[in-house]
Tab-separated table of C-alpha atoms and ligand atoms in Angstrom:
chain	number	residue	atom	x	y	z
A	53	MET	CA	175.964	91.208	267.736
A	54	ASN	CA	178.645	93.260	267.248
A	55	SER	CA	180.193	95.814	264.856
A	56	GLN	CA	181.367	93.613	262.760
A	57	ALA	CA	178.802	91.267	262.206
A	58	LEU	CA	176.142	94.373	261.452
A	59	THR	CA	178.542	96.115	258.601
A	60	ARG	CA	178.361	92.767	256.914
A	61	ARG	CA	174.209	92.430	257.855
A	62	ILE	CA	173.917	95.820	256.265
A	63	ALA	CA	176.342	95.386	253.315
A	64	ARG	CA	173.878	91.906	252.438
A	65	LEU	CA	170.957	93.844	252.916
A	66	THR	CA	172.232	96.724	251.053
A	67	THR	CA	173.619	94.032	247.668
A	68	ASN	CA	170.159	92.803	247.953
A	69	VAL	CA	167.767	95.682	247.775
A	70	VAL	CA	170.343	97.735	245.414
A	71	VAL	CA	170.383	93.856	242.995
A	72	ARG	CA	166.785	94.206	243.048
A	73	TRP	CA	165.915	98.110	242.775
A	74	PRO	CA	168.900	99.608	241.642
A	75	ARG	CA	166.797	103.440	242.025
A	76	LEU	CA	167.068	102.817	245.975
A	77	TRP	CA	170.786	103.536	245.733
A	78	PHE	CA	170.673	106.814	246.165
A	79	LEU	CA	169.407	106.583	250.283
A	80	LEU	CA	172.142	103.513	250.620
A	81	ARG	CA	175.115	105.189	249.001
A	82	PRO	CA	175.892	107.860	252.094
A	83	LEU	CA	175.808	104.754	254.705
A	84	THR	CA	177.917	102.440	251.804
A	85	ARG	CA	180.616	105.345	251.655
A	86	PHE	CA	180.712	106.026	255.537
A	87	GLN	CA	181.087	102.399	256.582
A	88	PHE	CA	183.780	102.042	253.841
A	89	ASP	CA	185.653	104.971	254.656
A	90	ARG	CA	185.725	103.934	258.322
A	91	LEU	CA	187.574	100.642	257.106
A	92	ALA	CA	190.071	101.986	254.568
A	93	PRO	CA	192.846	102.109	257.419
A	94	GLN	CA	192.173	98.164	258.274
A	95	TRP	CA	191.217	97.028	254.402
A	96	ASP	CA	194.834	95.735	253.820
A	97	ALA	CA	194.644	93.567	257.084
A	98	ILE	CA	191.268	92.343	256.470
A	99	ARG	CA	191.966	91.302	253.140
A	100	ALA	CA	195.561	89.739	253.661
A	101	SER	CA	194.398	86.225	253.119
A	102	GLU	CA	196.005	84.306	250.433
A	103	THR	CA	193.039	83.510	249.212
A	104	ALA	CA	191.548	86.594	249.047
A	105	TYR	CA	191.521	87.157	245.310
A	106	ALA	CA	192.108	83.831	244.334
A	107	PRO	CA	188.602	83.638	242.139
A	108	TYR	CA	189.203	87.151	240.660
A	109	GLU	CA	192.458	85.706	239.078
A	110	ALA	CA	191.263	82.114	238.511
A	111	ALA	CA	188.779	83.938	236.008
A	112	LEU	CA	191.358	86.041	234.505
A	113	GLU	CA	193.245	83.382	233.610
A	114	ARG	CA	190.559	82.722	231.189
A	115	VAL	CA	190.307	85.926	229.716
A	116	ASP	CA	191.381	85.765	226.166
A	117	PRO	CA	192.441	87.756	223.754
A	118	PRO	CA	194.555	90.483	226.642
A	119	PRO	CA	192.293	93.380	227.265
A	120	LYS	CA	193.874	96.640	226.702
A	121	ARG	CA	192.041	98.928	228.612
A	122	THR	CA	190.964	97.458	232.204
A	123	LEU	CA	188.433	98.747	235.195
A	124	ASP	CA	188.372	97.384	238.435
A	125	LEU	CA	184.876	98.532	240.391
A	126	GLY	CA	184.598	99.203	243.943
A	127	THR	CA	188.814	98.367	244.025
A	128	GLY	CA	189.125	99.081	247.866
A	129	THR	CA	192.652	99.128	248.400
A	130	GLY	CA	193.168	98.481	244.955
A	131	GLY	CA	194.469	94.644	245.468
A	132	ALA	CA	192.441	92.919	242.186
A	133	ALA	CA	193.132	95.981	240.331
A	134	LEU	CA	196.921	94.906	240.947
A	135	ALA	CA	196.442	91.866	239.957
A	136	VAL	CA	195.174	92.208	236.477
A	137	ALA	CA	197.931	94.786	235.862
A	138	ARG	CA	200.240	91.933	236.733
A	139	ARG	CA	198.719	89.512	234.668
A	140	PHE	CA	198.609	91.860	231.395
A	141	PRO	CA	201.656	93.538	231.455
A	142	GLU	CA	199.918	95.940	227.946
A	143	ALA	CA	197.097	96.706	230.046
A	144	GLU	CA	195.701	100.512	231.489
A	145	VAL	CA	194.393	99.697	234.506
A	146	VAL	CA	191.391	101.692	236.344
A	147	GLY	CA	190.325	101.252	239.925
A	148	ALA	CA	187.574	103.061	240.894
A	149	ASP	CA	186.038	102.795	244.323
A	150	ILE	CA	182.978	105.487	245.456
A	151	ALA	CA	185.135	105.603	249.418
A	152	GLN	CA	187.939	108.237	249.286
A	153	ARG	CA	189.908	106.986	251.736
A	154	MET	CA	189.832	103.226	250.315
A	155	ILE	CA	191.313	105.203	246.600
A	156	GLU	CA	194.016	107.236	248.927
A	157	GLN	CA	195.386	103.533	250.427
A	158	ALA	CA	194.967	102.251	247.086
A	159	ARG	CA	197.132	104.908	245.395
A	160	ALA	CA	199.573	104.391	248.884
A	161	ASN	CA	199.869	100.504	247.681
A	162	LEU	CA	201.147	101.435	243.892
A	163	THR	CA	204.375	100.312	243.086
A	164	ASP	CA	206.816	102.298	240.625
A	165	ASP	CA	206.827	99.764	238.513
A	166	LEU	CA	203.044	99.969	237.739
A	167	SER	CA	202.523	103.370	238.181
A	168	GLY	CA	202.642	104.469	234.775
A	169	ARG	CA	199.546	102.711	233.492
A	170	VAL	CA	197.685	102.367	236.482
A	171	ARG	CA	195.487	104.905	238.589
A	172	PHE	CA	192.826	105.337	241.353
A	173	GLU	CA	190.410	107.250	241.018
A	174	VAL	CA	187.164	108.234	242.976
A	175	ALA	CA	183.767	107.068	241.451
A	176	ASP	CA	180.089	105.711	241.467
A	177	ALA	CA	179.467	102.584	239.773
A	178	SER	CA	175.928	103.801	239.347
A	179	ASN	CA	177.002	106.804	237.019
A	180	LEU	CA	179.890	106.369	235.989
A	181	PRO	CA	182.762	109.100	234.404
A	182	TYR	CA	183.588	107.225	231.276
A	183	GLY	CA	182.604	106.908	227.906
A	184	ASP	CA	180.379	103.581	226.242
A	185	GLY	CA	182.852	101.153	225.439
A	186	SER	CA	185.384	102.548	227.216
A	187	PHE	CA	186.745	98.842	228.953
A	188	ASP	CA	187.636	95.174	227.753
A	189	LEU	CA	187.225	94.120	231.255
A	190	VAL	CA	185.799	95.102	234.028
A	191	GLY	CA	186.238	93.053	237.515
A	192	LEU	CA	184.234	93.476	240.537
A	193	SER	CA	185.584	91.832	243.185
A	194	ASN	CA	183.316	92.037	246.426
A	195	MET	CA	181.153	94.728	244.703
A	196	ILE	CA	177.894	95.419	244.325
A	197	PRO	CA	177.057	95.359	240.356
A	198	PHE	CA	175.376	97.869	238.552
A	199	PHE	CA	174.224	95.852	235.331
A	200	ASP	CA	173.194	99.023	233.252
A	201	GLU	CA	176.153	100.597	233.848
A	202	LEU	CA	178.718	97.586	233.149
A	203	ASP	CA	177.008	96.824	230.192
A	204	ARG	CA	177.608	100.574	229.204
A	205	VAL	CA	181.031	100.967	229.688
A	206	LEU	CA	181.975	97.669	228.495
A	207	ALA	CA	183.012	96.874	224.836
A	208	PRO	CA	181.398	94.846	222.537
A	209	GLY	CA	183.393	91.598	222.973
A	210	GLY	CA	184.692	92.658	226.326
A	211	PHE	CA	184.674	90.676	229.578
A	212	LEU	CA	182.979	90.665	232.781
A	213	ILE	CA	183.913	89.293	236.063
A	214	ALA	CA	182.300	89.238	239.417
A	215	ALA	CA	184.408	87.398	242.098
A	216	PHE	CA	183.498	86.638	245.838
A	217	SER	CA	186.255	85.933	247.925
A	218	GLY	CA	183.767	83.817	250.347
A	219	GLY	CA	181.702	82.576	247.997
A	220	ALA	CA	178.348	82.701	249.261
A	221	GLU	CA	179.427	83.303	252.855
A	222	THR	CA	180.442	86.960	250.946
A	223	PRO	CA	178.666	89.900	252.826
A	224	ILE	CA	178.856	91.653	249.018
A	225	TYR	CA	177.515	88.494	247.140
A	226	VAL	CA	175.185	87.928	244.127
A	227	PRO	CA	174.422	84.148	243.298
A	228	PRO	CA	175.212	82.978	240.010
A	229	GLU	CA	172.268	83.196	238.887
A	230	ARG	CA	171.127	86.122	239.356
A	231	LEU	CA	174.016	87.037	237.664
A	232	ARG	CA	173.315	85.266	234.845
A	233	ALA	CA	170.013	86.398	234.645
A	234	GLU	CA	170.736	89.677	234.066
A	235	LEU	CA	173.927	89.692	232.111
A	236	GLU	CA	171.614	87.247	229.583
A	237	ARG	CA	169.013	89.560	229.275
A	238	ARG	CA	171.633	92.311	228.361
A	239	GLY	CA	172.923	89.876	225.631
A	240	PHE	CA	176.250	88.705	227.580
A	241	THR	CA	177.348	85.184	226.443
A	242	ASP	CA	180.623	82.475	227.204
A	243	PHE	CA	179.886	82.495	231.222
A	244	ALA	CA	182.251	80.450	233.029
A	245	GLU	CA	182.035	79.966	236.266
A	246	PHE	CA	184.914	78.923	238.876
A	247	SER	CA	185.293	77.970	242.249
A	248	THR	CA	188.288	78.497	244.441
A	249	ASP	CA	187.139	77.569	248.109
A	250	PRO	CA	186.196	79.373	249.675
A	251	GLY	CA	185.492	82.253	247.001
A	252	THR	CA	183.404	81.789	243.279
A	253	ALA	CA	183.708	84.102	240.384
A	254	LEU	CA	181.384	84.189	237.277
A	255	LEU	CA	183.040	85.384	233.880
A	256	ALA	CA	180.899	86.628	231.429
A	257	ARG	CA	181.341	88.546	227.933
A	258	LYS	CA	179.484	91.089	226.094
A	259	ARG	CA	178.134	89.985	222.206
A	260	ALA	CA	180.352	91.309	220.028
A	261	ARG	CA	178.998	93.302	217.212
A	262	ALA	CA	177.235	91.620	214.771
B	1396	SAM	C1	183.412	94.502	250.149
B	1396	SAM	S1	184.747	95.834	249.623
B	1396	SAM	C2	185.800	95.092	248.166
B	1396	SAM	C3	186.951	95.787	247.969
B	1396	SAM	C4	188.336	95.239	246.716
B	1396	SAM	N1	187.312	94.994	245.788
B	1396	SAM	C5	188.180	94.000	247.735
B	1396	SAM	O1	187.888	92.933	246.965
B	1396	SAM	O2	188.707	93.822	248.202
B	1396	SAM	C6	183.606	96.787	248.136
B	1396	SAM	C7	184.111	98.428	247.880
B	1396	SAM	O3	183.039	98.642	247.227
B	1396	SAM	C8	183.151	99.673	247.027
B	1396	SAM	N2	181.861	100.699	246.594
B	1396	SAM	C9	180.343	100.387	247.345
B	1396	SAM	N3	178.996	100.527	246.136
B	1396	SAM	C10	180.290	101.201	245.586
B	1396	SAM	C11	179.854	102.124	243.891
B	1396	SAM	N4	178.632	102.210	243.984
B	1396	SAM	N5	180.724	102.839	243.245
B	1396	SAM	C12	181.349	102.597	243.263
B	1396	SAM	N6	182.451	101.990	244.526
B	1396	SAM	C13	181.500	101.183	245.582
B	1396	SAM	C14	183.355	99.884	248.614
B	1396	SAM	O4	183.379	101.617	249.073
B	1396	SAM	C15	184.252	99.321	248.969
B	1396	SAM	O5	185.614	99.672	248.978
């Protein structure tokens, strides 16, 4: 097995373990961070395909009302965060990632016209440095979901997007049934699924306060 195939296998295994047993993340975090720091200089080239963010953008089109405070988690070099900023010109956008080198590259990709309302920060999705209900939209593009934290940082009525560029072939992939089950348990509603071949995405909404 070559090193790229091994990296993809490790990413899938890590995703499956963490979705099932989030508390084991602390064991897998050092290797995950190391792998993505190592991949950061090539990440934009790896993600250069025109369809890379297609499922994420398909879901963004259905987000209404337009969000004001948004978070792209596991942002990598920031492609999805920039898509959010372009789609919603009034929105503040935070892109967060555990890998420092990804964040450095994301900052380098930030253009002057967006720099006033987009920022990139190192943060761990399992323990986010943001208050309860801080965001109206949280997006994940090829990223492991930490459901309790997603629920906590989303405001009531806020939107969640989980997108996978290569559908079920994406190394970091969670099937829609699993996403829905975890989110329904936490009171999310209004599910919508998107397919952009090969990409897939799920959009959900956190229940508004009664
Ligand atoms: C497969 S890459 C996707 C990057 C980007 N969203 C994209 O679609 O191109 C996954 C990213 O999630 C980050 N990541 C993994 N676990 C994380 C965590 N617990 N908290 C924050 N970032 C994490 C990795 O460092 C990596 O940059």
